GROMACS .gro file of C-alpha atoms in nm:
model
  454
    1UNK     CA    1   0.020  -0.027   0.006
    2UNK     CA    2   0.097   0.357  -0.070
    3UNK     CA    3   0.212   0.570   0.218
    4UNK     CA    4   0.116   0.937   0.159
    5UNK     CA    5   0.340   1.241   0.276
    6UNK     CA    6   0.250   1.597   0.348
    7UNK     CA    7   0.287   1.834   0.069
    8UNK     CA    8   0.587   2.008   0.225
    9UNK     CA    9   0.806   1.679   0.260
   10UNK     CA   10   0.782   1.598  -0.116
   11UNK     CA   11   1.121   1.687  -0.330
   12UNK     CA   12   1.110   1.997  -0.556
   13UNK     CA   13   0.968   1.871  -0.918
   14UNK     CA   14   0.781   1.561  -0.765
   15UNK     CA   15   0.448   1.711  -0.702
   16UNK     CA   16   0.170   1.414  -0.775
   17UNK     CA   17   0.014   1.409  -1.103
   18UNK     CA   18  -0.323   1.403  -1.233
   19UNK     CA   19  -0.453   1.077  -1.416
   20UNK     CA   20  -0.477   1.305  -1.728
   21UNK     CA   21  -0.102   1.436  -1.701
   22UNK     CA   22   0.040   1.125  -1.595
   23UNK     CA   23  -0.153   0.931  -1.937
   24UNK     CA   24   0.014   1.216  -2.109
   25UNK     CA   25   0.362   1.103  -1.992
   26UNK     CA   26   0.358   0.767  -1.972
   27UNK     CA   27   0.030   0.672  -2.144
   28UNK     CA   28  -0.063   0.449  -1.828
   29UNK     CA   29  -0.255   0.600  -1.524
   30UNK     CA   30  -0.352   0.492  -1.206
   31UNK     CA   31  -0.670   0.515  -1.020
   32UNK     CA   32  -0.538   0.759  -0.698
   33UNK     CA   33  -0.477   1.005  -0.935
   34UNK     CA   34  -0.096   0.962  -0.967
   35UNK     CA   35   0.111   0.804  -1.222
   36UNK     CA   36   0.407   0.794  -0.937
   37UNK     CA   37   0.348   0.497  -0.595
   38UNK     CA   38   0.545   0.571  -0.293
   39UNK     CA   39   0.811   0.305  -0.412
   40UNK     CA   40   0.945   0.677  -0.481
   41UNK     CA   41   1.017   0.738  -0.149
   42UNK     CA   42   1.215   0.549   0.150
   43UNK     CA   43   1.068   0.463   0.486
   44UNK     CA   44   0.785   0.762   0.547
   45UNK     CA   45   0.978   0.824   0.891
   46UNK     CA   46   1.301   0.909   0.685
   47UNK     CA   47   1.376   1.198   0.423
   48UNK     CA   48   1.232   1.117   0.074
   49UNK     CA   49   1.466   0.976  -0.159
   50UNK     CA   50   1.640   1.247  -0.401
   51UNK     CA   51   1.547   1.178  -0.777
   52UNK     CA   52   1.718   1.386  -1.037
   53UNK     CA   53   1.485   1.599  -1.259
   54UNK     CA   54   1.674   1.437  -1.567
   55UNK     CA   55   1.575   1.051  -1.454
   56UNK     CA   56   1.228   1.151  -1.438
   57UNK     CA   57   1.231   1.268  -1.774
   58UNK     CA   58   1.436   1.001  -1.946
   59UNK     CA   59   1.274   0.756  -1.756
   60UNK     CA   60   0.841   0.853  -1.790
   61UNK     CA   61   0.812   0.471  -1.648
   62UNK     CA   62   0.987   0.496  -1.350
   63UNK     CA   63   0.792   0.418  -1.028
   64UNK     CA   64   0.483   0.304  -1.241
   65UNK     CA   65   0.334   0.006  -1.057
   66UNK     CA   66   0.030  -0.025  -1.225
   67UNK     CA   67   0.108  -0.342  -1.385
   68UNK     CA   68   0.246  -0.477  -1.025
   69UNK     CA   69  -0.148  -0.376  -0.887
   70UNK     CA   70  -0.289  -0.536  -1.150
   71UNK     CA   71  -0.061  -0.896  -1.112
   72UNK     CA   72  -0.170  -0.869  -0.739
   73UNK     CA   73  -0.554  -0.816  -0.805
   74UNK     CA   74  -0.531  -1.122  -1.042
   75UNK     CA   75  -0.336  -1.310  -0.771
   76UNK     CA   76  -0.580  -1.253  -0.489
   77UNK     CA   77  -0.874  -1.325  -0.708
   78UNK     CA   78  -1.002  -0.986  -0.752
   79UNK     CA   79  -1.059  -0.788  -1.048
   80UNK     CA   80  -0.878  -0.478  -1.058
   81UNK     CA   81  -1.092  -0.172  -1.186
   82UNK     CA   82  -0.905  -0.167  -1.505
   83UNK     CA   83  -0.958  -0.488  -1.596
   84UNK     CA   84  -1.232  -0.407  -1.833
   85UNK     CA   85  -1.003  -0.192  -2.004
   86UNK     CA   86  -0.822  -0.308  -2.353
   87UNK     CA   87  -0.507  -0.092  -2.481
   88UNK     CA   88  -0.552  -0.039  -2.864
   89UNK     CA   89  -0.188  -0.223  -2.904
   90UNK     CA   90  -0.416  -0.527  -2.757
   91UNK     CA   91  -0.706  -0.516  -3.001
   92UNK     CA   92  -0.472  -0.487  -3.252
   93UNK     CA   93  -0.282  -0.790  -3.178
   94UNK     CA   94  -0.563  -1.001  -3.064
   95UNK     CA   95  -0.861  -0.845  -3.316
   96UNK     CA   96  -1.091  -0.842  -3.051
   97UNK     CA   97  -1.154  -0.797  -2.671
   98UNK     CA   98  -1.165  -1.089  -2.532
   99UNK     CA   99  -0.908  -1.175  -2.270
  100UNK     CA  100  -0.997  -1.564  -2.249
  101UNK     CA  101  -0.678  -1.748  -2.247
  102UNK     CA  102  -0.633  -2.044  -2.482
  103UNK     CA  103  -0.845  -2.365  -2.470
  104UNK     CA  104  -0.585  -2.564  -2.590
  105UNK     CA  105  -0.472  -2.910  -2.433
  106UNK     CA  106  -0.122  -2.785  -2.406
  107UNK     CA  107  -0.210  -2.424  -2.261
  108UNK     CA  108  -0.428  -2.595  -2.004
  109UNK     CA  109  -0.178  -2.821  -1.876
  110UNK     CA  110  -0.402  -3.123  -2.003
  111UNK     CA  111  -0.138  -3.339  -2.193
  112UNK     CA  112  -0.113  -3.721  -2.076
  113UNK     CA  113   0.209  -3.750  -1.868
  114UNK     CA  114   0.338  -4.107  -1.788
  115UNK     CA  115   0.567  -4.219  -1.496
  116UNK     CA  116   0.802  -4.513  -1.500
  117UNK     CA  117   0.861  -4.644  -1.196
  118UNK     CA  118   1.193  -4.857  -1.173
  119UNK     CA  119   1.165  -5.168  -0.934
  120UNK     CA  120   1.417  -5.446  -0.896
  121UNK     CA  121   1.237  -5.667  -1.112
  122UNK     CA  122   1.224  -5.409  -1.386
  123UNK     CA  123   1.565  -5.309  -1.379
  124UNK     CA  124   1.675  -5.667  -1.364
  125UNK     CA  125   1.479  -5.747  -1.692
  126UNK     CA  126   1.622  -5.442  -1.872
  127UNK     CA  127   1.980  -5.559  -1.743
  128UNK     CA  128   1.909  -5.901  -1.873
  129UNK     CA  129   1.739  -5.785  -2.203
  130UNK     CA  130   1.991  -5.577  -2.306
  131UNK     CA  131   2.298  -5.799  -2.206
  132UNK     CA  132   2.134  -6.074  -2.411
  133UNK     CA  133   2.113  -5.837  -2.714
  134UNK     CA  134   2.483  -5.691  -2.688
  135UNK     CA  135   2.602  -6.019  -2.700
  136UNK     CA  136   2.381  -6.211  -2.965
  137UNK     CA  137   2.534  -5.883  -3.183
  138UNK     CA  138   2.863  -5.924  -3.061
  139UNK     CA  139   2.877  -6.290  -3.210
  140UNK     CA  140   2.737  -6.177  -3.530
  141UNK     CA  141   3.009  -5.925  -3.569
  142UNK     CA  142   3.273  -6.176  -3.468
  143UNK     CA  143   3.118  -6.431  -3.704
  144UNK     CA  144   3.134  -6.195  -4.005
  145UNK     CA  145   3.435  -6.076  -3.914
  146UNK     CA  146   3.550  -6.453  -3.906
  147UNK     CA  147   3.449  -6.534  -4.240
  148UNK     CA  148   3.629  -6.221  -4.413
  149UNK     CA  149   3.985  -6.373  -4.514
  150UNK     CA  150   4.234  -6.122  -4.521
  151UNK     CA  151   4.623  -6.134  -4.483
  152UNK     CA  152   4.859  -5.842  -4.468
  153UNK     CA  153   5.232  -5.776  -4.530
  154UNK     CA  154   5.434  -5.445  -4.386
  155UNK     CA  155   5.705  -5.329  -4.626
  156UNK     CA  156   5.833  -4.999  -4.432
  157UNK     CA  157   5.898  -4.901  -4.098
  158UNK     CA  158   5.925  -5.080  -3.748
  159UNK     CA  159   5.766  -5.411  -3.747
  160UNK     CA  160   5.398  -5.352  -3.580
  161UNK     CA  161   5.283  -5.686  -3.383
  162UNK     CA  162   4.970  -5.495  -3.253
  163UNK     CA  163   4.746  -5.586  -3.546
  164UNK     CA  164   4.384  -5.648  -3.400
  165UNK     CA  165   4.227  -5.821  -3.703
  166UNK     CA  166   4.488  -6.074  -3.827
  167UNK     CA  167   4.631  -6.345  -3.693
  168UNK     CA  168   5.015  -6.439  -3.686
  169UNK     CA  169   4.996  -6.670  -3.980
  170UNK     CA  170   4.827  -6.398  -4.146
  171UNK     CA  171   5.062  -6.124  -4.107
  172UNK     CA  172   5.401  -6.100  -4.289
  173UNK     CA  173   5.704  -5.834  -4.291
  174UNK     CA  174   5.933  -5.743  -4.556
  175UNK     CA  175   6.194  -5.439  -4.531
  176UNK     CA  176   6.140  -5.200  -4.867
  177UNK     CA  177   6.183  -4.877  -4.755
  178UNK     CA  178   6.149  -4.581  -4.984
  179UNK     CA  179   6.452  -4.359  -5.052
  180UNK     CA  180   6.386  -3.994  -4.985
  181UNK     CA  181   6.473  -3.724  -5.309
  182UNK     CA  182   6.188  -3.863  -5.528
  183UNK     CA  183   6.394  -4.199  -5.596
  184UNK     CA  184   6.216  -4.549  -5.594
  185UNK     CA  185   6.343  -4.848  -5.478
  186UNK     CA  186   6.199  -5.242  -5.607
  187UNK     CA  187   6.137  -5.528  -5.401
  188UNK     CA  188   6.048  -5.885  -5.509
  189UNK     CA  189   5.878  -6.117  -5.210
  190UNK     CA  190   5.635  -6.425  -5.204
  191UNK     CA  191   5.344  -6.433  -5.008
  192UNK     CA  192   5.169  -6.783  -4.920
  193UNK     CA  193   4.786  -6.719  -4.960
  194UNK     CA  194   4.627  -6.874  -4.569
  195UNK     CA  195   4.281  -6.912  -4.669
  196UNK     CA  196   4.103  -6.968  -4.987
  197UNK     CA  197   3.983  -6.621  -5.124
  198UNK     CA  198   3.699  -6.552  -5.346
  199UNK     CA  199   3.674  -6.253  -5.557
  200UNK     CA  200   3.616  -5.968  -5.599
  201UNK     CA  201   3.937  -5.961  -5.374
  202UNK     CA  202   4.046  -5.580  -5.243
  203UNK     CA  203   4.386  -5.448  -5.249
  204UNK     CA  204   4.469  -5.170  -4.982
  205UNK     CA  205   4.738  -4.986  -4.837
  206UNK     CA  206   4.778  -4.821  -4.508
  207UNK     CA  207   5.001  -4.584  -4.442
  208UNK     CA  208   4.991  -4.484  -3.992
  209UNK     CA  209   5.051  -4.216  -3.859
  210UNK     CA  210   4.975  -4.012  -4.140
  211UNK     CA  211   4.747  -3.680  -4.062
  212UNK     CA  212   4.583  -3.580  -4.305
  213UNK     CA  213   4.310  -3.424  -4.068
  214UNK     CA  214   4.539  -3.135  -4.004
  215UNK     CA  215   4.378  -2.790  -4.066
  216UNK     CA  216   4.699  -2.642  -4.259
  217UNK     CA  217   4.695  -2.968  -4.474
  218UNK     CA  218   4.328  -3.009  -4.572
  219UNK     CA  219   4.305  -2.638  -4.639
  220UNK     CA  220   4.602  -2.675  -4.885
  221UNK     CA  221   4.412  -2.734  -5.179
  222UNK     CA  222   4.152  -2.566  -5.472
  223UNK     CA  223   3.862  -2.772  -5.480
  224UNK     CA  224   3.808  -2.549  -5.804
  225UNK     CA  225   4.077  -2.664  -6.025
  226UNK     CA  226   3.979  -3.027  -5.895
  227UNK     CA  227   3.658  -2.943  -6.099
  228UNK     CA  228   3.822  -2.822  -6.388
  229UNK     CA  229   3.746  -2.435  -6.293
  230UNK     CA  230   4.042  -2.173  -6.402
  231UNK     CA  231   4.133  -2.036  -6.080
  232UNK     CA  232   4.323  -1.644  -6.038
  233UNK     CA  233   4.699  -1.665  -5.884
  234UNK     CA  234   4.551  -1.486  -5.607
  235UNK     CA  235   4.336  -1.729  -5.476
  236UNK     CA  236   4.612  -2.020  -5.553
  237UNK     CA  237   4.838  -1.777  -5.324
  238UNK     CA  238   4.617  -1.803  -5.047
  239UNK     CA  239   4.496  -2.156  -5.062
  240UNK     CA  240   4.846  -2.291  -5.156
  241UNK     CA  241   5.044  -2.069  -4.937
  242UNK     CA  242   5.411  -2.279  -4.993
  243UNK     CA  243   5.585  -2.160  -5.337
  244UNK     CA  244   5.681  -2.542  -5.349
  245UNK     CA  245   5.316  -2.623  -5.382
  246UNK     CA  246   5.257  -2.371  -5.654
  247UNK     CA  247   5.539  -2.349  -5.880
  248UNK     CA  248   5.849  -2.670  -5.968
  249UNK     CA  249   6.211  -2.562  -5.879
  250UNK     CA  250   6.163  -2.491  -6.257
  251UNK     CA  251   5.924  -2.212  -6.243
  252UNK     CA  252   5.632  -2.435  -6.408
  253UNK     CA  253   5.320  -2.392  -6.238
  254UNK     CA  254   5.210  -2.741  -6.079
  255UNK     CA  255   4.802  -2.798  -6.122
  256UNK     CA  256   4.636  -2.870  -5.946
  257UNK     CA  257   4.837  -2.715  -5.651
  258UNK     CA  258   4.855  -2.733  -5.271
  259UNK     CA  259   4.975  -2.999  -5.003
  260UNK     CA  260   4.685  -3.263  -5.083
  261UNK     CA  261   4.751  -3.274  -5.454
  262UNK     CA  262   5.177  -3.264  -5.398
  263UNK     CA  263   5.234  -3.544  -5.169
  264UNK     CA  264   5.014  -3.811  -5.328
  265UNK     CA  265   5.084  -4.181  -5.243
  266UNK     CA  266   5.245  -4.320  -5.503
  267UNK     CA  267   5.364  -4.669  -5.452
  268UNK     CA  268   5.269  -4.921  -5.678
  269UNK     CA  269   5.226  -5.306  -5.618
  270UNK     CA  270   5.204  -5.603  -5.926
  271UNK     CA  271   5.126  -5.985  -5.850
  272UNK     CA  272   5.287  -6.198  -6.140
  273UNK     CA  273   5.014  -6.368  -6.323
  274UNK     CA  274   4.759  -6.191  -6.127
  275UNK     CA  275   4.611  -5.847  -6.305
  276UNK     CA  276   4.511  -5.565  -6.044
  277UNK     CA  277   4.241  -5.336  -6.175
  278UNK     CA  278   4.329  -5.003  -6.009
  279UNK     CA  279   4.067  -4.782  -6.182
  280UNK     CA  280   3.790  -5.027  -6.033
  281UNK     CA  281   3.452  -4.838  -5.966
  282UNK     CA  282   3.381  -4.950  -5.645
  283UNK     CA  283   3.749  -4.821  -5.526
  284UNK     CA  284   3.509  -4.452  -5.501
  285UNK     CA  285   3.182  -4.311  -5.470
  286UNK     CA  286   3.041  -4.201  -5.799
  287UNK     CA  287   2.942  -3.895  -5.695
  288UNK     CA  288   3.311  -3.816  -5.572
  289UNK     CA  289   3.388  -3.943  -5.921
  290UNK     CA  290   3.183  -3.713  -6.072
  291UNK     CA  291   3.298  -3.391  -5.940
  292UNK     CA  292   3.673  -3.441  -6.040
  293UNK     CA  293   3.789  -3.294  -6.426
  294UNK     CA  294   4.075  -3.149  -6.580
  295UNK     CA  295   4.031  -2.770  -6.730
  296UNK     CA  296   3.883  -2.761  -7.118
  297UNK     CA  297   4.180  -2.726  -7.348
  298UNK     CA  298   4.414  -2.755  -7.071
  299UNK     CA  299   4.679  -2.951  -7.336
  300UNK     CA  300   4.744  -2.592  -7.481
  301UNK     CA  301   4.864  -2.427  -7.201
  302UNK     CA  302   5.243  -2.389  -7.173
  303UNK     CA  303   5.470  -2.396  -6.876
  304UNK     CA  304   5.237  -2.631  -6.652
  305UNK     CA  305   5.322  -2.900  -6.457
  306UNK     CA  306   5.042  -3.154  -6.469
  307UNK     CA  307   4.941  -3.492  -6.239
  308UNK     CA  308   5.072  -3.720  -6.460
  309UNK     CA  309   5.395  -3.574  -6.500
  310UNK     CA  310   5.464  -3.563  -6.153
  311UNK     CA  311   5.349  -3.884  -6.087
  312UNK     CA  312   5.347  -4.120  -6.417
  313UNK     CA  313   5.266  -4.421  -6.219
  314UNK     CA  314   4.943  -4.262  -6.048
  315UNK     CA  315   4.767  -4.167  -6.366
  316UNK     CA  316   4.797  -4.097  -6.765
  317UNK     CA  317   4.721  -3.778  -6.963
  318UNK     CA  318   4.345  -3.944  -7.077
  319UNK     CA  319   4.290  -3.993  -6.695
  320UNK     CA  320   4.411  -3.685  -6.508
  321UNK     CA  321   4.246  -3.587  -6.208
  322UNK     CA  322   4.031  -3.850  -6.234
  323UNK     CA  323   4.189  -4.122  -6.087
  324UNK     CA  324   4.031  -4.327  -5.856
  325UNK     CA  325   4.417  -4.337  -5.642
  326UNK     CA  326   4.428  -3.987  -5.701
  327UNK     CA  327   4.043  -3.911  -5.583
  328UNK     CA  328   4.096  -4.164  -5.284
  329UNK     CA  329   4.395  -3.982  -5.137
  330UNK     CA  330   4.271  -3.577  -5.168
  331UNK     CA  331   3.955  -3.692  -4.976
  332UNK     CA  332   4.144  -3.664  -4.636
  333UNK     CA  333   4.090  -3.923  -4.355
  334UNK     CA  334   3.917  -3.843  -4.039
  335UNK     CA  335   4.161  -4.055  -3.832
  336UNK     CA  336   4.536  -4.009  -3.793
  337UNK     CA  337   4.588  -4.308  -4.109
  338UNK     CA  338   4.538  -4.316  -4.425
  339UNK     CA  339   4.406  -4.623  -4.543
  340UNK     CA  340   4.282  -4.640  -4.893
  341UNK     CA  341   4.191  -4.903  -5.188
  342UNK     CA  342   4.476  -4.935  -5.453
  343UNK     CA  343   4.263  -5.185  -5.657
  344UNK     CA  344   4.034  -5.502  -5.689
  345UNK     CA  345   4.161  -5.891  -5.792
  346UNK     CA  346   3.929  -6.043  -5.982
  347UNK     CA  347   4.128  -6.403  -5.970
  348UNK     CA  348   4.021  -6.667  -5.695
  349UNK     CA  349   4.315  -6.732  -5.462
  350UNK     CA  350   4.338  -7.034  -5.265
  351UNK     CA  351   4.489  -7.163  -4.959
  352UNK     CA  352   4.881  -7.270  -4.967
  353UNK     CA  353   4.884  -7.089  -5.275
  354UNK     CA  354   5.256  -6.851  -5.320
  355UNK     CA  355   5.220  -6.502  -5.464
  356UNK     CA  356   5.518  -6.322  -5.647
  357UNK     CA  357   5.432  -5.947  -5.550
  358UNK     CA  358   5.700  -5.657  -5.704
  359UNK     CA  359   5.682  -5.348  -5.458
  360UNK     CA  360   5.804  -5.015  -5.612
  361UNK     CA  361   5.852  -4.760  -5.318
  362UNK     CA  362   5.874  -4.437  -5.380
  363UNK     CA  363   5.648  -4.260  -5.103
  364UNK     CA  364   5.909  -4.211  -4.800
  365UNK     CA  365   5.788  -4.190  -4.471
  366UNK     CA  366   6.123  -4.285  -4.304
  367UNK     CA  367   6.131  -3.920  -4.169
  368UNK     CA  368   5.743  -3.933  -4.030
  369UNK     CA  369   5.837  -4.222  -3.847
  370UNK     CA  370   5.526  -4.415  -3.980
  371UNK     CA  371   5.477  -4.809  -4.107
  372UNK     CA  372   5.304  -4.915  -4.491
  373UNK     CA  373   5.153  -5.150  -4.501
  374UNK     CA  374   4.922  -5.337  -4.807
  375UNK     CA  375   4.665  -5.551  -4.753
  376UNK     CA  376   4.427  -5.847  -4.955
  377UNK     CA  377   4.091  -5.885  -4.834
  378UNK     CA  378   3.751  -5.999  -4.885
  379UNK     CA  379   3.454  -5.824  -4.779
  380UNK     CA  380   3.154  -5.962  -4.526
  381UNK     CA  381   2.805  -5.832  -4.491
  382UNK     CA  382   2.968  -5.603  -4.251
  383UNK     CA  383   3.267  -5.528  -4.453
  384UNK     CA  384   3.606  -5.595  -4.349
  385UNK     CA  385   3.681  -5.764  -4.012
  386UNK     CA  386   3.617  -5.589  -3.715
  387UNK     CA  387   3.730  -5.784  -3.405
  388UNK     CA  388   3.713  -5.468  -3.172
  389UNK     CA  389   3.339  -5.399  -3.244
  390UNK     CA  390   3.278  -5.752  -3.132
  391UNK     CA  391   3.489  -5.768  -2.845
  392UNK     CA  392   3.333  -5.416  -2.749
  393UNK     CA  393   2.961  -5.546  -2.807
  394UNK     CA  394   3.052  -5.864  -2.593
  395UNK     CA  395   3.225  -5.689  -2.344
  396UNK     CA  396   2.915  -5.451  -2.250
  397UNK     CA  397   2.694  -5.749  -2.274
  398UNK     CA  398   2.874  -5.908  -1.990
  399UNK     CA  399   2.852  -5.545  -1.785
  400UNK     CA  400   2.508  -5.563  -1.822
  401UNK     CA  401   2.463  -5.958  -1.714
  402UNK     CA  402   2.690  -5.874  -1.397
  403UNK     CA  403   2.459  -5.621  -1.287
  404UNK     CA  404   2.174  -5.828  -1.317
  405UNK     CA  405   2.360  -6.043  -1.078
  406UNK     CA  406   2.417  -5.782  -0.821
  407UNK     CA  407   2.051  -5.657  -0.894
  408UNK     CA  408   1.964  -6.017  -0.732
  409UNK     CA  409   2.228  -6.021  -0.498
  410UNK     CA  410   2.098  -5.685  -0.321
  411UNK     CA  411   1.764  -5.784  -0.349
  412UNK     CA  412   1.818  -6.154  -0.193
  413UNK     CA  413   2.023  -6.056   0.084
  414UNK     CA  414   1.871  -5.675   0.197
  415UNK     CA  415   1.501  -5.714   0.087
  416UNK     CA  416   1.289  -5.381   0.112
  417UNK     CA  417   0.917  -5.364   0.056
  418UNK     CA  418   0.844  -5.096  -0.206
  419UNK     CA  419   0.778  -4.734  -0.077
  420UNK     CA  420   0.951  -4.805   0.226
  421UNK     CA  421   1.299  -4.583   0.303
  422UNK     CA  422   1.583  -4.877   0.361
  423UNK     CA  423   1.728  -4.624   0.614
  424UNK     CA  424   1.412  -4.409   0.800
  425UNK     CA  425   1.556  -4.092   0.963
  426UNK     CA  426   1.711  -4.135   1.312
  427UNK     CA  427   1.765  -4.467   1.224
  428UNK     CA  428   2.080  -4.581   1.044
  429UNK     CA  429   2.056  -4.921   1.123
  430UNK     CA  430   1.773  -5.004   0.919
  431UNK     CA  431   1.542  -5.096   1.186
  432UNK     CA  432   1.198  -4.969   1.205
  433UNK     CA  433   1.140  -4.574   1.359
  434UNK     CA  434   0.779  -4.565   1.637
  435UNK     CA  435   0.598  -4.304   1.409
  436UNK     CA  436   0.654  -4.575   1.114
  437UNK     CA  437   0.530  -4.875   1.320
  438UNK     CA  438   0.227  -4.651   1.428
  439UNK     CA  439   0.136  -4.586   1.039
  440UNK     CA  440   0.205  -4.928   0.974
  441UNK     CA  441  -0.036  -5.074   1.213
  442UNK     CA  442  -0.261  -4.813   1.146
  443UNK     CA  443  -0.266  -4.897   0.786
  444UNK     CA  444  -0.301  -5.275   0.837
  445UNK     CA  445  -0.623  -5.265   1.081
  446UNK     CA  446  -0.789  -5.001   0.849
  447UNK     CA  447  -0.730  -5.338   0.564
  448UNK     CA  448  -0.515  -5.101   0.354
  449UNK     CA  449  -0.283  -5.305   0.113
  450UNK     CA  450   0.069  -5.179   0.003
  451UNK     CA  451   0.172  -5.098  -0.306
  452UNK     CA  452   0.410  -5.275  -0.551
  453UNK     CA  453   0.571  -4.960  -0.647
  454UNK     CA  454   0.565  -4.595  -0.593
   0.00000   0.00000   0.00000
């Protein structure tokens, strides 16, 4: 409630205004004939609060409590004297004078609600069901991985014995380190096929670690050039900041420019008597393949260093940037290694068959401390081998069954009536208090039955 002070106690410039004046200033008036309430003043026994006249002019609604008065009357259940008044803005917004609230089920909070009660039986059933599903999925993934025939060869870097997807008889090692300076080292070796392999058999190369996901490496490319568009030198300078990725030592323009296009994996593999299709359509997605193209009229350009000139074993003048091995490389890997298709073999391989393989190593990784591997593998219903996923699913299923055993043991050793606290207030040993015994006895005498859930 407002406290009216004598006119002599009011500060200079704060004379109560009439309702019409209040409406002229702020657009809102109070029934008491003043648009300013006693909230302008401190306690009635003290001096009134000093307000600068500039504050009053700039903030015309300062001290206007008409909205608070309306809310107070609404909360008390009574109607405010101005409840019948509707402003012009309300008329324009609603199109009518009705203040009736929305009658939708959402506005009136009449939507159905559900409460899930966690009982020990429900949790036990959920744990057993989830564990069973995970174990079944793990067994399916393990069986699918076992059905895939695969073996691999490491030919560069420190021997790696941590292969999780190949058994010992499926791992081979032969040192064929690539020299630096753009030179090539050729190595011949023999491999024994550990299992029967039906075509198609995929030849996959693997470089680990190799971080194509570094931002500086991923951004060092102009995808417009890979689509066949002509790019200005200013854009090439901004995207391919290193001069060595734009110009050769002889001063020719490198096309396409960038780290992605100048550090392509160019090792080659040959199997005696068995052809390898390096341009098989399954090596890349069709949408990715259709995006790449050489620029129109590129043969007439002078002082250019084209992709087939820098990597003659990767592509040809007719294929250009549409080489599937090149496309697989310039689409960067998400992880810290590179694993791409090299080609496809359509000749079946028999168990115990000896393969004469020739490796031409031109991609140096010694300075990176990386390893290079090549795999021959078939495909199953889930793709290649993935024993790690099978192990994860089985371990998760085992954890669910352990939880089910713990729940059963807790309920058997420490049973508790649903709805009753295990440790009541003031009794840490779990004994029933006098008050609870009184309530329980009264409920039993009245014929009430306890519920199975809360």
